[in-house]
Amino acid sequence: MKEVSFIPKPYTKTLEKGSVSWQSPSNIALVKYWGKYGAQLPKNASISFTLSNCHTKTTLSYERITATDDFQFEVYLDEKREKSFEPKIKKFFERIEEYVPFLKDYKFKIETTNSFPHSSGIASSASGMSALALCLLSIEKQLVSEKISETFFNQKASFLARLGSGSASRSIEGPLIVWGKHDDIEGSSTLFGTKYAYEVHNIFKTYQDTILLVDTGEKQVSSTVGHNLMHEHPFAEQRFKQANDNLSKLIPVLKEGSVSEFINIVESEALSLHAMMMTSMPYFILMKPNTLEIITRIWRYRKETGSHVCFTLDAGANVHVLYPEVEKESVLAFIESDLKPFCKNGLYITDSTGTGAHKLTK
Ligand code: PMV
């Protein structure tokens, strides 16, 4: 599939006024995306668990206007105008205009709320951009006369979301999504995320993710800057190869339910991501002392109890604690007694794999 497949035929219908709402989840990568080229295309393939509790709800209200030269929109977070979000949305609109050419014909109001605290350090770009992409596509669906298949709708939603934030391409469906062309995964694409279609052992179908909020401040380094630092990075090519190799290794692991091997791959991916940050120029460290304390405690607990708990990290200090559902009670007790003291204000969020975004009806 090529980019041009997502340019719609001239619209045949008109819409005056209305609103659409979508709920879209966050996701956590098992094999990480770090490094991009062109129009938000990934340097390596990645795979993630779609989450369930961490999500964004977005309502997009639209009203037809005489087309202007610029986009007309306002953004509201938790019912308060959030002007600081508007440059990012403007950039997103510029990138996607070619594929949803009705943007300048409407005045929009974007109202959004996150299920997680805004200042939790949990990136809202994946859930936020995917929710907005889905809303726009729901409008487009009403402007065309031909029927749009569910497959095409999801592909285009992921394609648009990707242009807002790369990892957002993996938030449309679930529970496991691949993004990036990979030789071992048929149908995989750099343009949009696809549902992981190979056999998955039951243990991975209900995996748990408890997110420990270690540092709830603003991101020190934006992911745009981080991705760009991979251009001149001395270890870049080796890293892209490592990620693709790890994805190949994950295929039999997911099929057979080999949790120990899963842990090796997932933890190594998290640390490799952070190693890239520590070895770029300029270099930076996003982990905090409490991140390391938590990791050390997870390793100790695993050694002492034989548990299958493990960790992964995003581009930040928070720790995602991953474990099979059968261990839920014991791992949550361990988190409560041993890890909670290292969370900012004792905060953590319990989540698990989810099935993706859904349209909200009022
Ligand atoms: O979607 P972006 O551009 O914010 O990149 C995020 C990349 C990581 O979260 C660090 C890894 C990943 O694959 O989600």
mmCIF file of C-alpha atoms and ligand atoms in Angstrom:
data_model
loop_
_atom_site.group_PDB
_atom_site.id
_atom_site.type_symbol
_atom_site.label_atom_id
_atom_site.label_comp_id
_atom_site.label_asym_id
_atom_site.label_seq_id
_atom_site.Cartn_x
_atom_site.Cartn_y
_atom_site.Cartn_z
ATOM 1 C CA MET A 1 0.000 0.000 0.000
ATOM 2 C CA LYS A 2 1.206 3.509 -0.863
ATOM 3 C CA GLU A 3 0.477 6.930 0.666
ATOM 4 C CA VAL A 4 -1.714 7.886 -2.329
ATOM 5 C CA SER A 5 -4.196 5.151 -1.387
ATOM 6 C CA PHE A 6 -5.188 7.372 1.524
ATOM 7 C CA ILE A 7 -6.068 10.406 -0.589
ATOM 8 C CA PRO A 8 -9.862 10.325 -0.879
ATOM 9 C CA LYS A 9 -11.859 10.795 -4.065
ATOM 10 C CA PRO A 10 -13.608 14.218 -4.241
ATOM 11 C CA TYR A 11 -16.290 14.414 -1.569
ATOM 12 C CA THR A 12 -19.842 13.994 -2.823
ATOM 13 C CA LYS A 13 -21.765 14.929 0.314
ATOM 14 C CA THR A 14 -21.840 17.946 2.554
ATOM 15 C CA LEU A 15 -22.178 18.192 6.283
ATOM 16 C CA GLU A 16 -23.143 21.374 8.056
ATOM 17 C CA LYS A 17 -22.680 20.846 11.749
ATOM 18 C CA GLY A 18 -22.312 18.073 14.293
ATOM 19 C CA SER A 19 -19.938 16.242 16.562
ATOM 20 C CA VAL A 20 -18.239 12.853 16.861
ATOM 21 C CA SER A 21 -16.539 11.232 19.860
ATOM 22 C CA TRP A 22 -13.967 8.471 20.209
ATOM 23 C CA GLN A 23 -12.157 6.816 23.081
ATOM 24 C CA SER A 24 -8.659 5.665 22.229
ATOM 25 C CA PRO A 25 -6.101 3.905 24.414
ATOM 26 C CA SER A 26 -2.439 4.333 25.158
ATOM 27 C CA ASN A 27 -0.019 1.517 24.298
ATOM 28 C CA ILE A 28 3.248 0.184 25.668
ATOM 29 C CA ALA A 29 5.951 -0.969 23.276
ATOM 30 C CA LEU A 30 7.668 -4.313 23.875
ATOM 31 C CA VAL A 31 10.093 -3.706 21.003
ATOM 32 C CA LYS A 32 10.727 0.022 20.877
ATOM 33 C CA TYR A 33 10.565 2.588 18.103
ATOM 34 C CA TRP A 34 13.340 5.171 18.462
ATOM 35 C CA GLY A 35 14.563 6.796 15.266
ATOM 36 C CA LYS A 36 12.563 7.938 12.269
ATOM 37 C CA TYR A 37 12.895 9.321 8.744
ATOM 38 C CA GLY A 38 10.725 11.091 6.173
ATOM 39 C CA ALA A 39 7.124 11.639 7.216
ATOM 40 C CA GLN A 40 7.256 9.917 10.608
ATOM 41 C CA LEU A 41 8.421 6.591 9.199
ATOM 42 C CA PRO A 42 10.132 4.276 11.682
ATOM 43 C CA LYS A 43 13.740 3.136 11.258
ATOM 44 C CA ASN A 44 12.791 -0.255 12.723
ATOM 45 C CA ALA A 45 9.642 -2.240 13.329
ATOM 46 C CA SER A 46 8.054 -2.156 16.790
ATOM 47 C CA ILE A 47 5.349 -4.102 18.619
ATOM 48 C CA SER A 48 3.170 -3.021 21.531
ATOM 49 C CA PHE A 49 0.459 -4.111 23.894
ATOM 50 C CA THR A 50 -2.583 -1.893 23.556
ATOM 51 C CA LEU A 51 -3.698 -0.750 26.998
ATOM 52 C CA SER A 52 -7.187 -0.485 28.349
ATOM 53 C CA ASN A 53 -7.557 1.856 31.332
ATOM 54 C CA CYS A 54 -5.175 4.564 30.099
ATOM 55 C CA HIS A 55 -7.126 6.311 27.389
ATOM 56 C CA THR A 56 -8.201 9.643 25.924
ATOM 57 C CA LYS A 57 -11.777 10.625 25.125
ATOM 58 C CA THR A 58 -12.114 13.225 22.403
ATOM 59 C CA THR A 59 -15.179 14.991 21.061
ATOM 60 C CA LEU A 60 -14.713 16.835 17.801
ATOM 61 C CA SER A 61 -17.439 19.376 17.027
ATOM 62 C CA TYR A 62 -17.512 20.800 13.522
ATOM 63 C CA GLU A 63 -19.323 23.609 11.777
ATOM 64 C CA ARG A 64 -19.042 24.365 8.075
ATOM 65 C CA ILE A 65 -17.504 27.724 7.175
ATOM 66 C CA THR A 66 -16.366 29.459 3.993
ATOM 67 C CA ALA A 67 -12.924 27.965 3.496
ATOM 68 C CA THR A 68 -10.116 30.108 4.888
ATOM 69 C CA ASP A 69 -6.355 29.981 4.399
ATOM 70 C CA ASP A 70 -5.739 28.661 7.858
ATOM 71 C CA PHE A 71 -7.181 25.969 10.092
ATOM 72 C CA GLN A 72 -9.882 27.131 12.478
ATOM 73 C CA PHE A 73 -9.919 25.189 15.724
ATOM 74 C CA GLU A 74 -9.776 25.454 19.495
ATOM 75 C CA VAL A 75 -8.533 22.789 21.911
ATOM 76 C CA TYR A 76 -10.009 22.131 25.358
ATOM 77 C CA LEU A 77 -8.523 19.817 27.985
ATOM 78 C CA ASP A 78 -10.908 18.931 30.801
ATOM 79 C CA GLU A 79 -13.216 21.730 29.610
ATOM 80 C CA LYS A 80 -10.499 24.389 29.820
ATOM 81 C CA ARG A 81 -9.037 26.025 26.710
ATOM 82 C CA GLU A 82 -5.527 24.632 26.243
ATOM 83 C CA LYS A 83 -3.739 26.967 23.856
ATOM 84 C CA SER A 84 -0.401 25.249 24.485
ATOM 85 C CA PHE A 85 -1.707 22.165 22.601
ATOM 86 C CA GLU A 86 -2.661 24.155 19.519
ATOM 87 C CA PRO A 87 0.713 24.415 17.703
ATOM 88 C CA LYS A 88 1.054 20.616 17.823
ATOM 89 C CA ILE A 89 -2.457 20.130 16.449
ATOM 90 C CA LYS A 90 -1.807 22.731 13.745
ATOM 91 C CA LYS A 91 1.296 20.828 12.671
ATOM 92 C CA PHE A 92 -0.746 17.621 12.679
ATOM 93 C CA PHE A 93 -3.426 19.237 10.477
ATOM 94 C CA GLU A 94 -0.739 20.462 8.065
ATOM 95 C CA ARG A 95 0.676 16.970 7.755
ATOM 96 C CA ILE A 96 -2.667 15.254 7.193
ATOM 97 C CA GLU A 97 -4.484 17.888 5.113
ATOM 98 C CA GLU A 98 -3.693 16.107 1.857
ATOM 99 C CA TYR A 99 -5.408 12.958 3.158
ATOM 100 C CA VAL A 100 -8.450 14.628 4.779
ATOM 101 C CA PRO A 101 -8.935 17.668 2.520
ATOM 102 C CA PHE A 102 -12.004 18.998 4.356
ATOM 103 C CA LEU A 103 -10.026 20.500 7.233
ATOM 104 C CA LYS A 104 -10.190 24.125 6.061
ATOM 105 C CA ASP A 105 -13.921 23.914 5.309
ATOM 106 C CA TYR A 106 -14.838 23.610 8.974
ATOM 107 C CA LYS A 107 -14.386 25.300 12.290
ATOM 108 C CA PHE A 108 -13.545 22.703 14.946
ATOM 109 C CA LYS A 109 -13.769 22.457 18.680
ATOM 110 C CA ILE A 110 -11.606 19.653 20.082
ATOM 111 C CA GLU A 111 -12.594 18.617 23.605
ATOM 112 C CA THR A 112 -10.391 16.051 25.232
ATOM 113 C CA THR A 113 -9.981 14.307 28.590
ATOM 114 C CA ASN A 114 -7.476 11.690 29.693
ATOM 115 C CA SER A 115 -8.274 8.883 32.114
ATOM 116 C CA PHE A 116 -4.825 9.371 33.669
ATOM 117 C CA PRO A 117 -3.674 12.549 35.401
ATOM 118 C CA HIS A 118 -2.395 15.117 32.890
ATOM 119 C CA SER A 119 0.861 15.601 34.754
ATOM 120 C CA SER A 120 1.465 11.883 35.306
ATOM 121 C CA GLY A 121 4.333 11.717 32.845
ATOM 122 C CA ILE A 122 2.275 9.213 30.840
ATOM 123 C CA ALA A 123 2.442 10.303 27.228
ATOM 124 C CA SER A 124 -0.988 11.323 26.017
ATOM 125 C CA SER A 125 0.191 11.709 22.421
ATOM 126 C CA ALA A 126 -0.568 8.096 21.407
ATOM 127 C CA SER A 127 -4.092 8.069 22.822
ATOM 128 C CA GLY A 128 -4.755 11.742 21.993
ATOM 129 C CA MET A 129 -3.587 11.718 18.385
ATOM 130 C CA SER A 130 -5.300 8.421 17.630
ATOM 131 C CA ALA A 131 -8.590 9.656 19.143
ATOM 132 C CA LEU A 132 -8.438 12.824 17.025
ATOM 133 C CA ALA A 133 -7.522 10.884 13.877
ATOM 134 C CA LEU A 134 -10.539 8.609 14.447
ATOM 135 C CA CYS A 135 -12.864 11.584 14.923
ATOM 136 C CA LEU A 136 -11.666 13.142 11.656
ATOM 137 C CA LEU A 137 -12.132 9.900 9.826
ATOM 138 C CA SER A 138 -15.660 9.521 11.186
ATOM 139 C CA ILE A 139 -16.426 12.906 9.612
ATOM 140 C CA GLU A 140 -14.842 11.901 6.322
ATOM 141 C CA LYS A 141 -16.920 8.728 6.293
ATOM 142 C CA GLN A 142 -20.017 10.921 6.108
ATOM 143 C CA LEU A 143 -18.636 12.988 3.218
ATOM 144 C CA VAL A 144 -18.053 10.124 0.801
ATOM 145 C CA SER A 145 -20.683 8.037 -0.937
ATOM 146 C CA GLU A 146 -18.677 4.818 -1.277
ATOM 147 C CA LYS A 147 -18.610 2.352 1.587
ATOM 148 C CA ILE A 148 -15.406 2.297 3.631
ATOM 149 C CA SER A 149 -14.439 -1.153 4.920
ATOM 150 C CA GLU A 150 -13.494 -1.575 8.575
ATOM 151 C CA THR A 151 -9.997 -2.666 7.524
ATOM 152 C CA PHE A 152 -9.440 0.451 5.434
ATOM 153 C CA PHE A 153 -10.937 2.679 8.134
ATOM 154 C CA ASN A 154 -8.515 1.283 10.736
ATOM 155 C CA GLN A 155 -5.549 1.499 8.380
ATOM 156 C CA LYS A 156 -6.272 5.099 7.489
ATOM 157 C CA ALA A 157 -6.928 6.024 11.143
ATOM 158 C CA SER A 158 -3.570 4.517 12.075
ATOM 159 C CA PHE A 159 -1.917 6.208 9.074
ATOM 160 C CA LEU A 160 -3.257 9.628 10.146
ATOM 161 C CA ALA A 161 -2.466 9.039 13.839
ATOM 162 C CA ARG A 162 1.113 8.157 12.858
ATOM 163 C CA LEU A 163 1.508 11.596 11.298
ATOM 164 C CA GLY A 164 0.594 13.096 14.686
ATOM 165 C CA SER A 165 2.804 10.838 16.794
ATOM 166 C CA GLY A 166 4.527 7.680 15.569
ATOM 167 C CA SER A 167 3.490 5.486 18.472
ATOM 168 C CA ALA A 168 -0.144 6.630 18.033
ATOM 169 C CA SER A 169 -0.295 4.397 14.947
ATOM 170 C CA ARG A 170 -0.353 1.449 17.383
ATOM 171 C CA SER A 171 -3.387 2.647 19.374
ATOM 172 C CA ILE A 172 -6.285 1.947 17.000
ATOM 173 C CA GLU A 173 -6.659 -1.792 17.595
ATOM 174 C CA GLY A 174 -5.322 -4.397 20.024
ATOM 175 C CA PRO A 175 -4.148 -6.341 21.896
ATOM 176 C CA LEU A 176 -0.816 -6.626 20.009
ATOM 177 C CA ILE A 177 0.079 -4.203 17.217
ATOM 178 C CA VAL A 178 3.057 -4.146 14.886
ATOM 179 C CA TRP A 179 4.180 -0.971 13.159
ATOM 180 C CA GLY A 180 7.021 -0.899 10.646
ATOM 181 C CA LYS A 181 7.885 -3.211 7.778
ATOM 182 C CA HIS A 182 9.302 -6.480 9.046
ATOM 183 C CA ASP A 183 10.335 -9.420 6.852
ATOM 184 C CA ASP A 184 8.885 -12.004 9.248
ATOM 185 C CA ILE A 185 5.503 -10.306 9.597
ATOM 186 C CA GLU A 186 3.302 -10.481 6.556
ATOM 187 C CA GLY A 187 1.306 -7.346 5.858
ATOM 188 C CA SER A 188 3.399 -5.205 8.211
ATOM 189 C CA SER A 189 3.814 -1.634 7.020
ATOM 190 C CA THR A 190 5.796 1.501 7.796
ATOM 191 C CA LEU A 191 2.677 3.543 6.979
ATOM 192 C CA PHE A 192 0.307 2.184 9.628
ATOM 193 C CA GLY A 193 0.021 -0.289 12.482
ATOM 194 C CA THR A 194 -1.406 -3.755 11.878
ATOM 195 C CA LYS A 195 -2.874 -6.288 14.254
ATOM 196 C CA TYR A 196 -0.343 -8.986 15.131
ATOM 197 C CA ALA A 197 -1.934 -11.905 13.319
ATOM 198 C CA TYR A 198 0.206 -14.863 14.423
ATOM 199 C CA GLU A 199 -0.551 -17.334 17.192
ATOM 200 C CA VAL A 200 -0.457 -15.873 20.704
ATOM 201 C CA HIS A 201 -0.375 -18.041 23.844
ATOM 202 C CA ASN A 202 -3.208 -17.415 26.316
ATOM 203 C CA ILE A 203 -0.776 -16.071 28.919
ATOM 204 C CA PHE A 204 -0.093 -13.023 26.741
ATOM 205 C CA LYS A 205 -3.754 -12.318 26.022
ATOM 206 C CA THR A 206 -4.493 -10.917 29.459
ATOM 207 C CA TYR A 207 -1.113 -9.469 30.408
ATOM 208 C CA GLN A 208 -1.090 -6.874 33.171
ATOM 209 C CA ASP A 209 0.705 -3.522 33.145
ATOM 210 C CA THR A 210 0.938 -1.531 36.359
ATOM 211 C CA ILE A 211 2.410 1.882 35.649
ATOM 212 C CA LEU A 212 4.475 3.270 38.503
ATOM 213 C CA LEU A 213 4.553 7.045 38.393
ATOM 214 C CA VAL A 214 8.092 7.955 39.353
ATOM 215 C CA ASP A 215 8.448 11.402 37.866
ATOM 216 C CA THR A 216 5.332 13.290 37.018
ATOM 217 C CA GLY A 217 6.898 16.468 35.634
ATOM 218 C CA GLU A 218 7.209 17.755 32.095
ATOM 219 C CA LYS A 219 9.341 15.694 29.723
ATOM 220 C CA GLN A 220 12.985 16.849 29.833
ATOM 221 C CA VAL A 221 13.532 15.902 26.218
ATOM 222 C CA SER A 222 10.731 15.766 23.677
ATOM 223 C CA SER A 223 10.482 12.572 21.686
ATOM 224 C CA THR A 224 10.977 14.604 18.483
ATOM 225 C CA VAL A 225 14.401 15.697 19.734
ATOM 226 C CA GLY A 226 15.187 12.151 20.896
ATOM 227 C CA HIS A 227 14.250 10.582 17.549
ATOM 228 C CA ASN A 228 16.328 13.181 15.708
ATOM 229 C CA LEU A 229 19.389 12.373 17.782
ATOM 230 C CA MET A 230 19.362 8.911 16.196
ATOM 231 C CA HIS A 231 20.400 10.476 12.851
ATOM 232 C CA GLU A 232 24.006 11.011 13.886
ATOM 233 C CA HIS A 233 24.057 8.299 16.508
ATOM 234 C CA PRO A 234 27.165 6.051 16.483
ATOM 235 C CA PHE A 235 25.130 2.940 17.372
ATOM 236 C CA ALA A 236 22.056 3.679 15.247
ATOM 237 C CA GLU A 237 22.348 0.946 12.609
ATOM 238 C CA GLN A 238 23.156 -1.699 15.217
ATOM 239 C CA ARG A 239 20.175 -0.577 17.300
ATOM 240 C CA PHE A 240 17.722 -0.788 14.366
ATOM 241 C CA LYS A 241 19.010 -4.276 13.605
ATOM 242 C CA GLN A 242 18.729 -5.302 17.277
ATOM 243 C CA ALA A 243 15.097 -4.171 17.405
ATOM 244 C CA ASN A 244 14.173 -6.037 14.221
ATOM 245 C CA ASP A 245 15.995 -9.158 15.489
ATOM 246 C CA ASN A 246 14.162 -8.894 18.815
ATOM 247 C CA LEU A 247 10.849 -8.761 16.993
ATOM 248 C CA SER A 248 11.791 -11.937 15.081
ATOM 249 C CA LYS A 249 12.693 -13.634 18.377
ATOM 250 C CA LEU A 250 9.401 -12.563 19.932
ATOM 251 C CA ILE A 251 7.299 -14.465 17.360
ATOM 252 C CA PRO A 252 7.972 -18.000 18.764
ATOM 253 C CA VAL A 253 7.996 -16.593 22.318
ATOM 254 C CA LEU A 254 4.477 -15.183 21.928
ATOM 255 C CA LYS A 255 3.308 -18.449 20.392
ATOM 256 C CA GLU A 256 4.788 -20.767 22.988
ATOM 257 C CA GLY A 257 4.174 -18.578 26.034
ATOM 258 C CA SER A 258 7.880 -18.591 26.959
ATOM 259 C CA VAL A 259 7.663 -15.949 29.640
ATOM 260 C CA SER A 260 11.347 -16.118 30.653
ATOM 261 C CA GLU A 261 12.457 -15.390 27.103
ATOM 262 C CA PHE A 262 9.790 -12.663 26.871
ATOM 263 C CA ILE A 263 11.313 -11.007 29.955
ATOM 264 C CA ASN A 264 14.829 -11.082 28.445
ATOM 265 C CA ILE A 265 13.664 -9.400 25.255
ATOM 266 C CA VAL A 266 11.387 -6.824 26.858
ATOM 267 C CA GLU A 267 13.793 -5.690 29.582
ATOM 268 C CA SER A 268 16.700 -5.586 27.137
ATOM 269 C CA GLU A 269 14.593 -3.429 24.781
ATOM 270 C CA ALA A 270 13.799 -0.957 27.568
ATOM 271 C CA LEU A 271 17.424 -0.632 28.593
ATOM 272 C CA SER A 272 18.611 -0.404 24.973
ATOM 273 C CA LEU A 273 16.189 2.479 24.378
ATOM 274 C CA HIS A 274 17.639 4.330 27.350
ATOM 275 C CA ALA A 275 21.181 3.380 26.323
ATOM 276 C CA MET A 276 20.547 5.202 23.030
ATOM 277 C CA MET A 277 19.624 8.327 24.985
ATOM 278 C CA MET A 278 22.685 8.049 27.192
ATOM 279 C CA THR A 279 25.009 7.670 24.194
ATOM 280 C CA SER A 280 23.593 10.323 21.863
ATOM 281 C CA MET A 281 25.141 13.774 21.482
ATOM 282 C CA PRO A 282 23.896 15.628 23.434
ATOM 283 C CA TYR A 283 23.365 12.770 25.904
ATOM 284 C CA PHE A 284 20.673 12.596 28.530
ATOM 285 C CA ILE A 285 19.329 10.344 31.266
ATOM 286 C CA LEU A 286 15.575 10.042 31.674
ATOM 287 C CA MET A 287 15.670 7.456 34.455
ATOM 288 C CA LYS A 288 15.596 8.727 38.016
ATOM 289 C CA PRO A 289 17.191 7.111 41.085
ATOM 290 C CA ASN A 290 13.783 5.651 41.966
ATOM 291 C CA THR A 291 13.505 4.093 38.496
ATOM 292 C CA LEU A 292 16.690 2.120 39.216
ATOM 293 C CA GLU A 293 15.566 1.275 42.744
ATOM 294 C CA ILE A 294 12.339 -0.166 41.355
ATOM 295 C CA ILE A 295 14.167 -2.175 38.668
ATOM 296 C CA THR A 296 16.564 -3.595 41.272
ATOM 297 C CA ARG A 297 13.650 -4.564 43.509
ATOM 298 C CA ILE A 298 11.807 -6.245 40.624
ATOM 299 C CA TRP A 299 14.915 -8.314 39.853
ATOM 300 C CA ARG A 300 15.367 -9.258 43.508
ATOM 301 C CA TYR A 301 11.693 -10.235 43.892
ATOM 302 C CA ARG A 302 11.856 -12.329 40.735
ATOM 303 C CA LYS A 303 14.960 -14.144 41.976
ATOM 304 C CA GLU A 304 13.506 -14.776 45.424
ATOM 305 C CA THR A 305 10.030 -15.881 44.387
ATOM 306 C CA GLY A 306 10.336 -17.250 40.841
ATOM 307 C CA SER A 307 7.735 -14.686 39.733
ATOM 308 C CA HIS A 308 7.472 -13.722 36.062
ATOM 309 C CA VAL A 309 7.164 -10.027 36.741
ATOM 310 C CA CYS A 310 9.320 -7.738 34.574
ATOM 311 C CA PHE A 311 9.621 -4.087 33.615
ATOM 312 C CA THR A 312 9.686 -1.871 30.590
ATOM 313 C CA LEU A 313 10.210 1.863 30.167
ATOM 314 C CA ASP A 314 8.991 4.606 27.877
ATOM 315 C CA ALA A 315 10.977 7.735 27.121
ATOM 316 C CA GLY A 316 10.718 8.776 30.769
ATOM 317 C CA ALA A 317 11.291 7.740 34.378
ATOM 318 C CA ASN A 318 8.022 5.872 34.949
ATOM 319 C CA VAL A 319 8.194 2.080 35.166
ATOM 320 C CA HIS A 320 5.703 -0.222 33.454
ATOM 321 C CA VAL A 321 5.510 -3.424 35.508
ATOM 322 C CA LEU A 322 4.410 -6.303 33.272
ATOM 323 C CA TYR A 323 3.165 -9.681 34.547
ATOM 324 C CA PRO A 324 0.790 -12.541 33.747
ATOM 325 C CA GLU A 325 -2.764 -12.239 35.090
ATOM 326 C CA VAL A 326 -2.331 -15.357 37.284
ATOM 327 C CA GLU A 327 0.213 -13.412 39.329
ATOM 328 C CA LYS A 328 -2.002 -10.374 39.749
ATOM 329 C CA GLU A 329 -2.686 -10.761 43.449
ATOM 330 C CA SER A 330 0.901 -11.477 44.498
ATOM 331 C CA VAL A 331 2.502 -8.856 42.235
ATOM 332 C CA LEU A 332 0.047 -6.161 43.335
ATOM 333 C CA ALA A 333 0.836 -6.993 46.969
ATOM 334 C CA PHE A 334 4.560 -6.702 46.154
ATOM 335 C CA ILE A 335 3.990 -3.358 44.391
ATOM 336 C CA GLU A 336 1.946 -2.045 47.305
ATOM 337 C CA SER A 337 4.532 -2.993 49.922
ATOM 338 C CA ASP A 338 7.852 -2.682 48.081
ATOM 339 C CA LEU A 339 7.496 -0.363 45.079
ATOM 340 C CA LYS A 340 4.821 2.161 46.012
ATOM 341 C CA PRO A 341 7.223 4.033 48.363
ATOM 342 C CA PHE A 342 9.306 4.914 45.281
ATOM 343 C CA CYS A 343 6.373 6.350 43.329
ATOM 344 C CA LYS A 344 5.685 10.068 43.380
ATOM 345 C CA ASN A 345 2.906 10.582 45.938
ATOM 346 C CA GLY A 346 2.569 6.777 46.024
ATOM 347 C CA LEU A 347 0.787 6.856 42.671
ATOM 348 C CA TYR A 348 0.433 3.961 40.270
ATOM 349 C CA ILE A 349 -2.129 2.924 37.659
ATOM 350 C CA THR A 350 -3.227 -0.667 37.098
ATOM 351 C CA ASP A 351 -3.873 -1.558 33.494
ATOM 352 C CA SER A 352 -3.947 -4.567 31.187
ATOM 353 C CA THR A 353 -4.057 -5.398 27.498
ATOM 354 C CA GLY A 354 -6.995 -3.916 25.613
ATOM 355 C CA THR A 355 -8.746 -4.254 22.291
ATOM 356 C CA GLY A 356 -8.330 -0.733 20.944
ATOM 357 C CA ALA A 357 -10.353 2.384 20.284
ATOM 358 C CA HIS A 358 -14.120 2.645 20.124
ATOM 359 C CA LYS A 359 -16.632 5.215 19.007
ATOM 360 C CA LEU A 360 -18.666 6.847 21.742
ATOM 361 C CA THR A 361 -22.332 7.492 21.384
ATOM 362 C CA LYS A 362 -23.940 10.147 23.494
HETATM 363 O O1 PMV B 1 5.372 8.430 19.331
HETATM 364 P P1 PMV B 1 6.570 9.193 19.745
HETATM 365 O O2 PMV B 1 7.173 9.987 18.635
HETATM 366 O O3 PMV B 1 6.320 9.998 20.985
HETATM 367 O O4 PMV B 1 7.728 8.145 20.141
HETATM 368 C C1 PMV B 1 7.653 7.387 21.297
HETATM 369 C C2 PMV B 1 8.657 6.305 21.302
HETATM 370 C C3 PMV B 1 8.709 5.430 22.550
HETATM 371 O O5 PMV B 1 7.548 5.586 23.336
HETATM 372 C C4 PMV B 1 9.901 5.794 23.413
HETATM 373 C C5 PMV B 1 8.847 3.968 22.146
HETATM 374 C C6 PMV B 1 7.650 3.353 21.494
HETATM 375 O O6 PMV B 1 7.844 2.544 20.588
HETATM 376 O O7 PMV B 1 6.512 3.646 21.908
#
